[in-house]
């Protein structure tokens, strides 16, 4: 009985810890909509590249090939209707050749890095934000299943 009670308490604490709502303030959300040209889509899906010095290899090498790989191997089976999918680079100077301010952007005022990825020893991350400001994040390499889970979490 004592073990069952301890297990119940641990499950309650774990559930409470992971069910907290992540929300971006309304004024910041409006800025994101302007900067990243997020118009009528319900969700903004940000593929984030952390600074090169955070990564154990040069993830800024062959950015076009990297983006194509993600498109063909991660997003191929995901319904992206009503989703604005973008790529954001924390090191804009390393990504100048790909930044077009349509689908590929610099990290404006280091917003994503400072608020979601700072201190991470990873190369990539992904964040899904809905139009109400709720968000879900995955730091590190990600899969199709990870993206689907992020999208499900904020819907």
mmCIF file of C-alpha atoms in Angstrom:
data_model
loop_
_atom_site.group_PDB
_atom_site.id
_atom_site.type_symbol
_atom_site.label_atom_id
_atom_site.label_comp_id
_atom_site.label_asym_id
_atom_site.label_seq_id
_atom_site.Cartn_x
_atom_site.Cartn_y
_atom_site.Cartn_z
ATOM 1 C CA UNK A 1 0.000 0.000 0.000
ATOM 2 C CA UNK A 2 2.828 2.355 0.877
ATOM 3 C CA UNK A 3 4.511 1.723 -2.497
ATOM 4 C CA UNK A 4 1.247 2.374 -4.330
ATOM 5 C CA UNK A 5 0.818 5.700 -2.503
ATOM 6 C CA UNK A 6 4.378 6.760 -3.329
ATOM 7 C CA UNK A 7 3.868 5.776 -6.967
ATOM 8 C CA UNK A 8 0.606 7.760 -7.088
ATOM 9 C CA UNK A 9 2.332 10.851 -5.633
ATOM 10 C CA UNK A 10 5.210 10.550 -8.124
ATOM 11 C CA UNK A 11 2.773 10.223 -11.035
ATOM 12 C CA UNK A 12 0.854 13.283 -9.827
ATOM 13 C CA UNK A 13 4.027 15.368 -9.530
ATOM 14 C CA UNK A 14 5.276 14.194 -12.944
ATOM 15 C CA UNK A 15 1.945 14.952 -14.600
ATOM 16 C CA UNK A 16 1.817 18.400 -12.982
ATOM 17 C CA UNK A 17 5.374 19.172 -14.065
ATOM 18 C CA UNK A 18 4.832 18.251 -17.719
ATOM 19 C CA UNK A 19 1.336 19.688 -18.097
ATOM 20 C CA UNK A 20 2.188 23.300 -17.388
ATOM 21 C CA UNK A 21 1.053 25.587 -20.156
ATOM 22 C CA UNK A 22 3.704 27.391 -22.195
ATOM 23 C CA UNK A 23 2.427 30.718 -23.525
ATOM 24 C CA UNK A 24 4.116 33.582 -25.361
ATOM 25 C CA UNK A 25 2.948 37.041 -24.298
ATOM 26 C CA UNK A 26 0.509 38.690 -26.710
ATOM 27 C CA UNK A 27 2.832 41.607 -27.610
ATOM 28 C CA UNK A 28 5.709 39.221 -28.381
ATOM 29 C CA UNK A 29 3.355 37.062 -30.412
ATOM 30 C CA UNK A 30 2.367 40.090 -32.511
ATOM 31 C CA UNK A 31 6.050 40.878 -33.101
ATOM 32 C CA UNK A 32 6.677 37.289 -34.234
ATOM 33 C CA UNK A 33 3.746 37.537 -36.637
ATOM 34 C CA UNK A 34 5.186 40.705 -38.186
ATOM 35 C CA UNK A 35 8.847 39.706 -38.333
ATOM 36 C CA UNK A 36 8.275 36.183 -39.643
ATOM 37 C CA UNK A 37 5.367 37.107 -41.954
ATOM 38 C CA UNK A 38 3.004 34.804 -40.100
ATOM 39 C CA UNK A 39 -0.398 35.827 -41.393
ATOM 40 C CA UNK A 40 -3.499 33.671 -41.350
ATOM 41 C CA UNK A 41 -1.922 30.305 -40.610
ATOM 42 C CA UNK A 42 -2.995 28.683 -37.339
ATOM 43 C CA UNK A 43 0.520 27.524 -36.408
ATOM 44 C CA UNK A 44 4.070 28.817 -36.798
ATOM 45 C CA UNK A 45 6.547 25.929 -36.988
ATOM 46 C CA UNK A 46 10.127 27.102 -36.429
ATOM 47 C CA UNK A 47 13.090 24.935 -37.387
ATOM 48 C CA UNK A 48 15.833 26.561 -35.335
ATOM 49 C CA UNK A 49 19.578 26.359 -35.924
ATOM 50 C CA UNK A 50 21.571 27.136 -32.778
ATOM 51 C CA UNK A 51 24.937 28.918 -32.953
ATOM 52 C CA UNK A 52 27.712 26.940 -34.596
ATOM 53 C CA UNK A 53 29.781 26.910 -31.401
ATOM 54 C CA UNK A 54 26.960 25.049 -29.576
ATOM 55 C CA UNK A 55 27.205 22.140 -31.977
ATOM 56 C CA UNK A 56 29.804 19.363 -32.211
ATOM 57 C CA UNK A 57 29.902 19.781 -36.011
ATOM 58 C CA UNK A 58 29.250 22.596 -38.492
ATOM 59 C CA UNK A 59 25.489 22.467 -38.977
ATOM 60 C CA UNK A 60 25.744 25.627 -41.129
ATOM 61 C CA UNK A 61 27.594 23.772 -43.871
ATOM 62 C CA UNK A 62 25.375 22.933 -46.879
ATOM 63 C CA UNK A 63 22.242 24.629 -45.533
ATOM 64 C CA UNK A 64 20.242 24.009 -48.725
ATOM 65 C CA UNK A 65 20.985 20.298 -48.549
ATOM 66 C CA UNK A 66 20.136 20.237 -44.847
ATOM 67 C CA UNK A 67 16.801 21.996 -45.445
ATOM 68 C CA UNK A 68 15.970 19.625 -48.315
ATOM 69 C CA UNK A 69 16.776 16.618 -46.140
ATOM 70 C CA UNK A 70 14.430 17.873 -43.410
ATOM 71 C CA UNK A 71 11.675 18.505 -45.972
ATOM 72 C CA UNK A 72 12.038 15.066 -47.588
ATOM 73 C CA UNK A 73 12.621 12.977 -44.466
ATOM 74 C CA UNK A 74 10.714 14.689 -41.658
ATOM 75 C CA UNK A 75 7.865 16.680 -43.196
ATOM 76 C CA UNK A 76 6.995 14.382 -46.106
ATOM 77 C CA UNK A 77 4.059 12.753 -44.292
ATOM 78 C CA UNK A 78 2.844 15.631 -42.114
ATOM 79 C CA UNK A 79 -0.229 17.631 -43.074
ATOM 80 C CA UNK A 80 1.141 21.176 -43.155
ATOM 81 C CA UNK A 81 -2.026 22.928 -44.260
ATOM 82 C CA UNK A 82 -2.673 26.014 -42.156
ATOM 83 C CA UNK A 83 0.922 25.898 -40.863
ATOM 84 C CA UNK A 84 3.648 28.446 -41.625
ATOM 85 C CA UNK A 85 6.909 26.472 -41.563
ATOM 86 C CA UNK A 86 10.097 28.516 -41.394
ATOM 87 C CA UNK A 87 13.810 28.088 -40.775
ATOM 88 C CA UNK A 88 15.474 30.459 -38.326
ATOM 89 C CA UNK A 89 19.235 30.777 -37.937
ATOM 90 C CA UNK A 90 20.839 32.146 -34.787
ATOM 91 C CA UNK A 91 24.091 32.805 -36.671
ATOM 92 C CA UNK A 92 22.878 35.055 -39.480
ATOM 93 C CA UNK A 93 26.362 35.596 -40.904
ATOM 94 C CA UNK A 94 26.856 31.858 -41.425
ATOM 95 C CA UNK A 95 23.404 31.652 -43.061
ATOM 96 C CA UNK A 96 23.465 34.759 -45.273
ATOM 97 C CA UNK A 97 23.382 32.686 -48.467
ATOM 98 C CA UNK A 98 20.047 31.093 -47.523
ATOM 99 C CA UNK A 99 18.226 33.857 -45.622
ATOM 100 C CA UNK A 100 15.474 35.151 -47.900
ATOM 101 C CA UNK A 101 13.005 36.566 -45.312
ATOM 102 C CA UNK A 102 10.272 34.383 -46.804
ATOM 103 C CA UNK A 103 10.984 30.904 -45.442
ATOM 104 C CA UNK A 104 14.483 31.412 -44.038
ATOM 105 C CA UNK A 105 15.131 34.122 -41.445
ATOM 106 C CA UNK A 106 17.692 35.358 -38.978
ATOM 107 C CA UNK A 107 16.805 35.078 -35.289
ATOM 108 C CA UNK A 108 15.411 38.603 -34.879
ATOM 109 C CA UNK A 109 16.930 40.170 -31.743
ATOM 110 C CA UNK A 110 17.989 36.628 -30.759
ATOM 111 C CA UNK A 111 14.434 36.048 -29.567
ATOM 112 C CA UNK A 112 14.285 32.278 -30.060
ATOM 113 C CA UNK A 113 17.797 31.652 -28.809
ATOM 114 C CA UNK A 114 17.441 33.792 -25.680
ATOM 115 C CA UNK A 115 13.954 32.618 -24.749
ATOM 116 C CA UNK A 116 13.956 28.932 -25.665
ATOM 117 C CA UNK A 117 17.399 27.559 -26.529
ATOM 118 C CA UNK A 118 19.968 29.501 -24.471
ATOM 119 C CA UNK A 119 22.339 27.182 -22.669
ATOM 120 C CA UNK A 120 21.517 24.255 -24.904
ATOM 121 C CA UNK A 121 24.464 22.209 -26.143
ATOM 122 C CA UNK A 122 22.593 21.181 -29.252
ATOM 123 C CA UNK A 123 22.653 21.943 -32.970
ATOM 124 C CA UNK A 124 18.941 22.205 -33.718
ATOM 125 C CA UNK A 125 15.578 22.663 -32.164
ATOM 126 C CA UNK A 126 11.987 23.000 -33.218
ATOM 127 C CA UNK A 127 9.181 25.026 -31.755
ATOM 128 C CA UNK A 128 5.494 24.989 -32.670
ATOM 129 C CA UNK A 129 3.461 28.070 -31.729
ATOM 130 C CA UNK A 130 -0.276 28.418 -32.208
ATOM 131 C CA UNK A 131 -2.057 31.695 -32.922
ATOM 132 C CA UNK A 132 -3.030 32.033 -29.233
ATOM 133 C CA UNK A 133 0.628 31.911 -28.173
ATOM 134 C CA UNK A 134 0.704 28.369 -26.798
ATOM 135 C CA UNK A 135 3.914 26.611 -27.737
ATOM 136 C CA UNK A 136 5.711 23.320 -27.510
ATOM 137 C CA UNK A 137 9.417 22.809 -28.034
ATOM 138 C CA UNK A 138 11.934 20.049 -28.756
ATOM 139 C CA UNK A 139 15.639 20.742 -28.371
ATOM 140 C CA UNK A 140 18.010 18.602 -30.389
ATOM 141 C CA UNK A 141 17.544 16.334 -33.384
ATOM 142 C CA UNK A 142 13.888 15.623 -34.139
ATOM 143 C CA UNK A 143 11.777 13.131 -36.049
ATOM 144 C CA UNK A 144 8.430 13.125 -37.830
ATOM 145 C CA UNK A 145 6.879 11.715 -34.653
ATOM 146 C CA UNK A 146 8.365 14.579 -32.599
ATOM 147 C CA UNK A 147 6.850 17.162 -34.952
ATOM 148 C CA UNK A 148 3.460 15.448 -34.845
ATOM 149 C CA UNK A 149 3.574 15.423 -31.047
ATOM 150 C CA UNK A 150 4.464 19.131 -30.910
ATOM 151 C CA UNK A 151 1.579 19.972 -33.233
ATOM 152 C CA UNK A 152 -0.834 17.805 -31.250
ATOM 153 C CA UNK A 153 0.266 19.399 -27.968
ATOM 154 C CA UNK A 154 -0.667 22.929 -29.036
ATOM 155 C CA UNK A 155 -3.906 22.112 -30.866
#
